[in-house]
Amino acid sequence: MDEKKKNQQGCDCGCDHEHHHHDADCDCGCAVDEDVVMLEDEDGNEIAFYHIATLERDGKEYACLQQAEDEDPIVEIFELEEVEEDGELFYNFLPIDDELYEALYKQLEEEVAAMGEEDCDDPDCECHHHHED
């Protein structure tokens, strides 16, 4: 992946408007999944990722993403850098080192575990509390 990638949400519908500014009044019929982030790799290919969490650490924000079309997706973590270009707000997704990745991944696991039981209302999920006897 390139060091800098822009958050570009879209649905490939051919509309003439930006979907990250999608209004409720829009009648294009497009459905934009707010949890999907399109990133561009070093070859210019767009890859869909699910946004699973945003973490804060030492005054910086980090995006936790999983590739949408991967059979065995891993969690990718990028530092978020907010930039403005031509009056438009974008985020660059910057790579992080392995040591920071490990610390942020552990933080993600802890936050997910803390949310787990209270927020889960899906009886078909794989949460341990649904399988207790």
mmCIF file with all atom_site columns, C-alpha atoms in Angstrom, residues 35-125:
data_model
loop_
_atom_site.group_PDB
_atom_site.id
_atom_site.type_symbol
_atom_site.label_atom_id
_atom_site.label_alt_id
_atom_site.label_comp_id
_atom_site.label_asym_id
_atom_site.label_entity_id
_atom_site.label_seq_id
_atom_site.pdbx_PDB_ins_code
_atom_site.Cartn_x
_atom_site.Cartn_y
_atom_site.Cartn_z
_atom_site.occupancy
_atom_site.B_iso_or_equiv
_atom_site.pdbx_formal_charge
_atom_site.auth_seq_id
_atom_site.auth_comp_id
_atom_site.auth_asym_id
_atom_site.auth_atom_id
_atom_site.pdbx_PDB_model_num
ATOM 1  C CA . ASP A 1 35  ? -18.256 1.639   7.132  1.00 0.00 ? 35  ASP A CA 1
ATOM 2  C CA . VAL A 1 36  ? -16.501 1.006   3.804  1.00 0.00 ? 36  VAL A CA 1
ATOM 3  C CA . VAL A 1 37  ? -13.301 2.846   2.986  1.00 0.00 ? 37  VAL A CA 1
ATOM 4  C CA . MET A 1 38  ? -11.753 2.668   -0.467 1.00 0.00 ? 38  MET A CA 1
ATOM 5  C CA . LEU A 1 39  ? -7.945  2.731   -0.458 1.00 0.00 ? 39  LEU A CA 1
ATOM 6  C CA . GLU A 1 40  ? -5.576  2.779   -3.378 1.00 0.00 ? 40  GLU A CA 1
ATOM 7  C CA . ASP A 1 41  ? -2.592  0.427   -3.464 1.00 0.00 ? 41  ASP A CA 1
ATOM 8  C CA . GLU A 1 42  ? 0.825   1.219   -4.941 1.00 0.00 ? 42  GLU A CA 1
ATOM 9  C CA . ASP A 1 43  ? -0.394  0.031   -8.377 1.00 0.00 ? 43  ASP A CA 1
ATOM 10 C CA . GLY A 1 44  ? -3.421  2.344   -8.392 1.00 0.00 ? 44  GLY A CA 1
ATOM 11 C CA . ASN A 1 45  ? -5.954  -0.439  -7.688 1.00 0.00 ? 45  ASN A CA 1
ATOM 12 C CA . GLU A 1 46  ? -8.845  0.450   -5.376 1.00 0.00 ? 46  GLU A CA 1
ATOM 13 C CA . ILE A 1 47  ? -9.424  -1.960  -2.502 1.00 0.00 ? 47  ILE A CA 1
ATOM 14 C CA . ALA A 1 48  ? -12.495 -1.937  -0.247 1.00 0.00 ? 48  ALA A CA 1
ATOM 15 C CA . PHE A 1 49  ? -11.915 -2.085  3.499  1.00 0.00 ? 49  PHE A CA 1
ATOM 16 C CA . TYR A 1 50  ? -14.370 -2.241  6.373  1.00 0.00 ? 50  TYR A CA 1
ATOM 17 C CA . HIS A 1 51  ? -13.747 0.383   9.031  1.00 0.00 ? 51  HIS A CA 1
ATOM 18 C CA . ILE A 1 52  ? -13.937 -1.548  12.287 1.00 0.00 ? 52  ILE A CA 1
ATOM 19 C CA . ALA A 1 53  ? -12.695 1.044   14.791 1.00 0.00 ? 53  ALA A CA 1
ATOM 20 C CA . THR A 1 54  ? -10.877 4.297   15.313 1.00 0.00 ? 54  THR A CA 1
ATOM 21 C CA . LEU A 1 55  ? -8.433  4.338   18.208 1.00 0.00 ? 55  LEU A CA 1
ATOM 22 C CA . GLU A 1 56  ? -6.724  7.218   19.993 1.00 0.00 ? 56  GLU A CA 1
ATOM 23 C CA . ARG A 1 57  ? -3.218  7.006   21.373 1.00 0.00 ? 57  ARG A CA 1
ATOM 24 C CA . ASP A 1 58  ? -0.836  9.784   22.403 1.00 0.00 ? 58  ASP A CA 1
ATOM 25 C CA . GLY A 1 59  ? -3.020  12.476  20.806 1.00 0.00 ? 59  GLY A CA 1
ATOM 26 C CA . LYS A 1 60  ? -3.201  10.747  17.417 1.00 0.00 ? 60  LYS A CA 1
ATOM 27 C CA . GLU A 1 61  ? -6.007  8.794   15.749 1.00 0.00 ? 61  GLU A CA 1
ATOM 28 C CA . TYR A 1 62  ? -5.626  5.411   14.092 1.00 0.00 ? 62  TYR A CA 1
ATOM 29 C CA . ALA A 1 63  ? -8.027  3.616   11.743 1.00 0.00 ? 63  ALA A CA 1
ATOM 30 C CA . CYS A 1 64  ? -8.472  -0.141  12.139 1.00 0.00 ? 64  CYS A CA 1
ATOM 31 C CA . LEU A 1 65  ? -9.556  -1.678  8.828  1.00 0.00 ? 65  LEU A CA 1
ATOM 32 C CA . GLN A 1 66  ? -10.180 -5.155  7.388  1.00 0.00 ? 66  GLN A CA 1
ATOM 33 C CA . GLN A 1 67  ? -10.074 -5.898  3.679  1.00 0.00 ? 67  GLN A CA 1
ATOM 34 C CA . ALA A 1 68  ? -13.663 -6.468  2.528  1.00 0.00 ? 68  ALA A CA 1
ATOM 35 C CA . GLU A 1 69  ? -13.041 -9.096  -0.142 1.00 0.00 ? 69  GLU A CA 1
ATOM 36 C CA . ASP A 1 70  ? -10.353 -11.174 1.542  1.00 0.00 ? 70  ASP A CA 1
ATOM 37 C CA . GLU A 1 71  ? -11.203 -14.700 2.684  1.00 0.00 ? 71  GLU A CA 1
ATOM 38 C CA . ASP A 1 72  ? -8.850  -14.447 5.667  1.00 0.00 ? 72  ASP A CA 1
ATOM 39 C CA . PRO A 1 73  ? -8.715  -10.710 6.383  1.00 0.00 ? 73  PRO A CA 1
ATOM 40 C CA . ILE A 1 74  ? -6.212  -9.302  8.818  1.00 0.00 ? 74  ILE A CA 1
ATOM 41 C CA . VAL A 1 75  ? -6.610  -6.041  10.681 1.00 0.00 ? 75  VAL A CA 1
ATOM 42 C CA . GLU A 1 76  ? -4.671  -3.218  9.062  1.00 0.00 ? 76  GLU A CA 1
ATOM 43 C CA . ILE A 1 77  ? -3.971  -0.172  11.237 1.00 0.00 ? 77  ILE A CA 1
ATOM 44 C CA . PHE A 1 78  ? -3.074  3.231   9.821  1.00 0.00 ? 78  PHE A CA 1
ATOM 45 C CA . GLU A 1 79  ? -2.369  6.594   11.404 1.00 0.00 ? 79  GLU A CA 1
ATOM 46 C CA . LEU A 1 80  ? -4.972  9.125   10.298 1.00 0.00 ? 80  LEU A CA 1
ATOM 47 C CA . GLU A 1 81  ? -3.703  12.442  8.996  1.00 0.00 ? 81  GLU A CA 1
ATOM 48 C CA . GLU A 1 82  ? -6.405  15.028  8.314  1.00 0.00 ? 82  GLU A CA 1
ATOM 49 C CA . VAL A 1 83  ? -5.733  17.209  5.268  1.00 0.00 ? 83  VAL A CA 1
ATOM 50 C CA . GLU A 1 84  ? -7.713  19.769  3.323  1.00 0.00 ? 84  GLU A CA 1
ATOM 51 C CA . GLU A 1 85  ? -7.449  20.042  -0.458 1.00 0.00 ? 85  GLU A CA 1
ATOM 52 C CA . ASP A 1 86  ? -9.482  22.565  -2.433 1.00 0.00 ? 86  ASP A CA 1
ATOM 53 C CA . GLY A 1 87  ? -11.843 23.035  0.499  1.00 0.00 ? 87  GLY A CA 1
ATOM 54 C CA . GLU A 1 88  ? -12.464 19.279  0.808  1.00 0.00 ? 88  GLU A CA 1
ATOM 55 C CA . LEU A 1 89  ? -11.529 17.347  3.951  1.00 0.00 ? 89  LEU A CA 1
ATOM 56 C CA . PHE A 1 90  ? -9.671  14.070  3.405  1.00 0.00 ? 90  PHE A CA 1
ATOM 57 C CA . TYR A 1 91  ? -7.697  11.629  5.515  1.00 0.00 ? 91  TYR A CA 1
ATOM 58 C CA . ASN A 1 92  ? -4.348  10.219  4.574  1.00 0.00 ? 92  ASN A CA 1
ATOM 59 C CA . PHE A 1 93  ? -3.777  6.711   5.900  1.00 0.00 ? 93  PHE A CA 1
ATOM 60 C CA . LEU A 1 94  ? -0.137  6.502   6.973  1.00 0.00 ? 94  LEU A CA 1
ATOM 61 C CA . PRO A 1 95  ? 1.668   3.233   7.728  1.00 0.00 ? 95  PRO A CA 1
ATOM 62 C CA . ILE A 1 96  ? 2.839   2.543   11.270 1.00 0.00 ? 96  ILE A CA 1
ATOM 63 C CA . ASP A 1 97  ? 5.736   0.495   12.614 1.00 0.00 ? 97  ASP A CA 1
ATOM 64 C CA . ASP A 1 98  ? 5.357   -3.054  13.945 1.00 0.00 ? 98  ASP A CA 1
ATOM 65 C CA . GLU A 1 99  ? 5.791   -2.085  17.609 1.00 0.00 ? 99  GLU A CA 1
ATOM 66 C CA . LEU A 1 100 ? 2.991   0.508   17.432 1.00 0.00 ? 100 LEU A CA 1
ATOM 67 C CA . TYR A 1 101 ? 0.822   -1.966  15.489 1.00 0.00 ? 101 TYR A CA 1
ATOM 68 C CA . GLU A 1 102 ? 1.151   -4.547  18.273 1.00 0.00 ? 102 GLU A CA 1
ATOM 69 C CA . ALA A 1 103 ? 0.236   -1.981  20.959 1.00 0.00 ? 103 ALA A CA 1
ATOM 70 C CA . LEU A 1 104 ? -2.766  -0.686  18.990 1.00 0.00 ? 104 LEU A CA 1
ATOM 71 C CA . TYR A 1 105 ? -3.944  -4.202  18.144 1.00 0.00 ? 105 TYR A CA 1
ATOM 72 C CA . LYS A 1 106 ? -3.869  -5.090  21.840 1.00 0.00 ? 106 LYS A CA 1
ATOM 73 C CA . GLN A 1 107 ? -5.825  -1.894  22.590 1.00 0.00 ? 107 GLN A CA 1
ATOM 74 C CA . LEU A 1 108 ? -8.379  -2.882  19.939 1.00 0.00 ? 108 LEU A CA 1
ATOM 75 C CA . GLU A 1 109 ? -8.760  -6.361  21.448 1.00 0.00 ? 109 GLU A CA 1
ATOM 76 C CA . GLU A 1 110 ? -9.291  -4.857  24.909 1.00 0.00 ? 110 GLU A CA 1
ATOM 77 C CA . GLU A 1 111 ? -11.920 -2.405  23.640 1.00 0.00 ? 111 GLU A CA 1
ATOM 78 C CA . VAL A 1 112 ? -13.760 -5.136  21.732 1.00 0.00 ? 112 VAL A CA 1
ATOM 79 C CA . ALA A 1 113 ? -13.707 -7.417  24.787 1.00 0.00 ? 113 ALA A CA 1
ATOM 80 C CA . ALA A 1 114 ? -15.032 -4.596  26.989 1.00 0.00 ? 114 ALA A CA 1
ATOM 81 C CA . MET A 1 115 ? -17.908 -3.974  24.566 1.00 0.00 ? 115 MET A CA 1
ATOM 82 C CA . GLY A 1 116 ? -18.587 -7.634  23.866 1.00 0.00 ? 116 GLY A CA 1
ATOM 83 C CA . GLU A 1 117 ? -21.318 -8.931  26.090 1.00 0.00 ? 117 GLU A CA 1
ATOM 84 C CA . GLU A 1 118 ? -23.209 -5.704  26.714 1.00 0.00 ? 118 GLU A CA 1
ATOM 85 C CA . ASP A 1 119 ? -23.526 -4.708  23.057 1.00 0.00 ? 119 ASP A CA 1
ATOM 86 C CA . CYS A 1 120 ? -24.108 -8.108  21.461 1.00 0.00 ? 120 CYS A CA 1
ATOM 87 C CA . ASP A 1 121 ? -27.706 -8.940  20.607 1.00 0.00 ? 121 ASP A CA 1
ATOM 88 C CA . ASP A 1 122 ? -27.032 -11.475 17.861 1.00 0.00 ? 122 ASP A CA 1
ATOM 89 C CA . PRO A 1 123 ? -27.746 -15.031 19.081 1.00 0.00 ? 123 PRO A CA 1
ATOM 90 C CA . ASP A 1 124 ? -25.929 -16.450 16.028 1.00 0.00 ? 124 ASP A CA 1
ATOM 91 C CA . CYS A 1 125 ? -22.632 -14.711 16.773 1.00 0.00 ? 125 CYS A CA 1
#
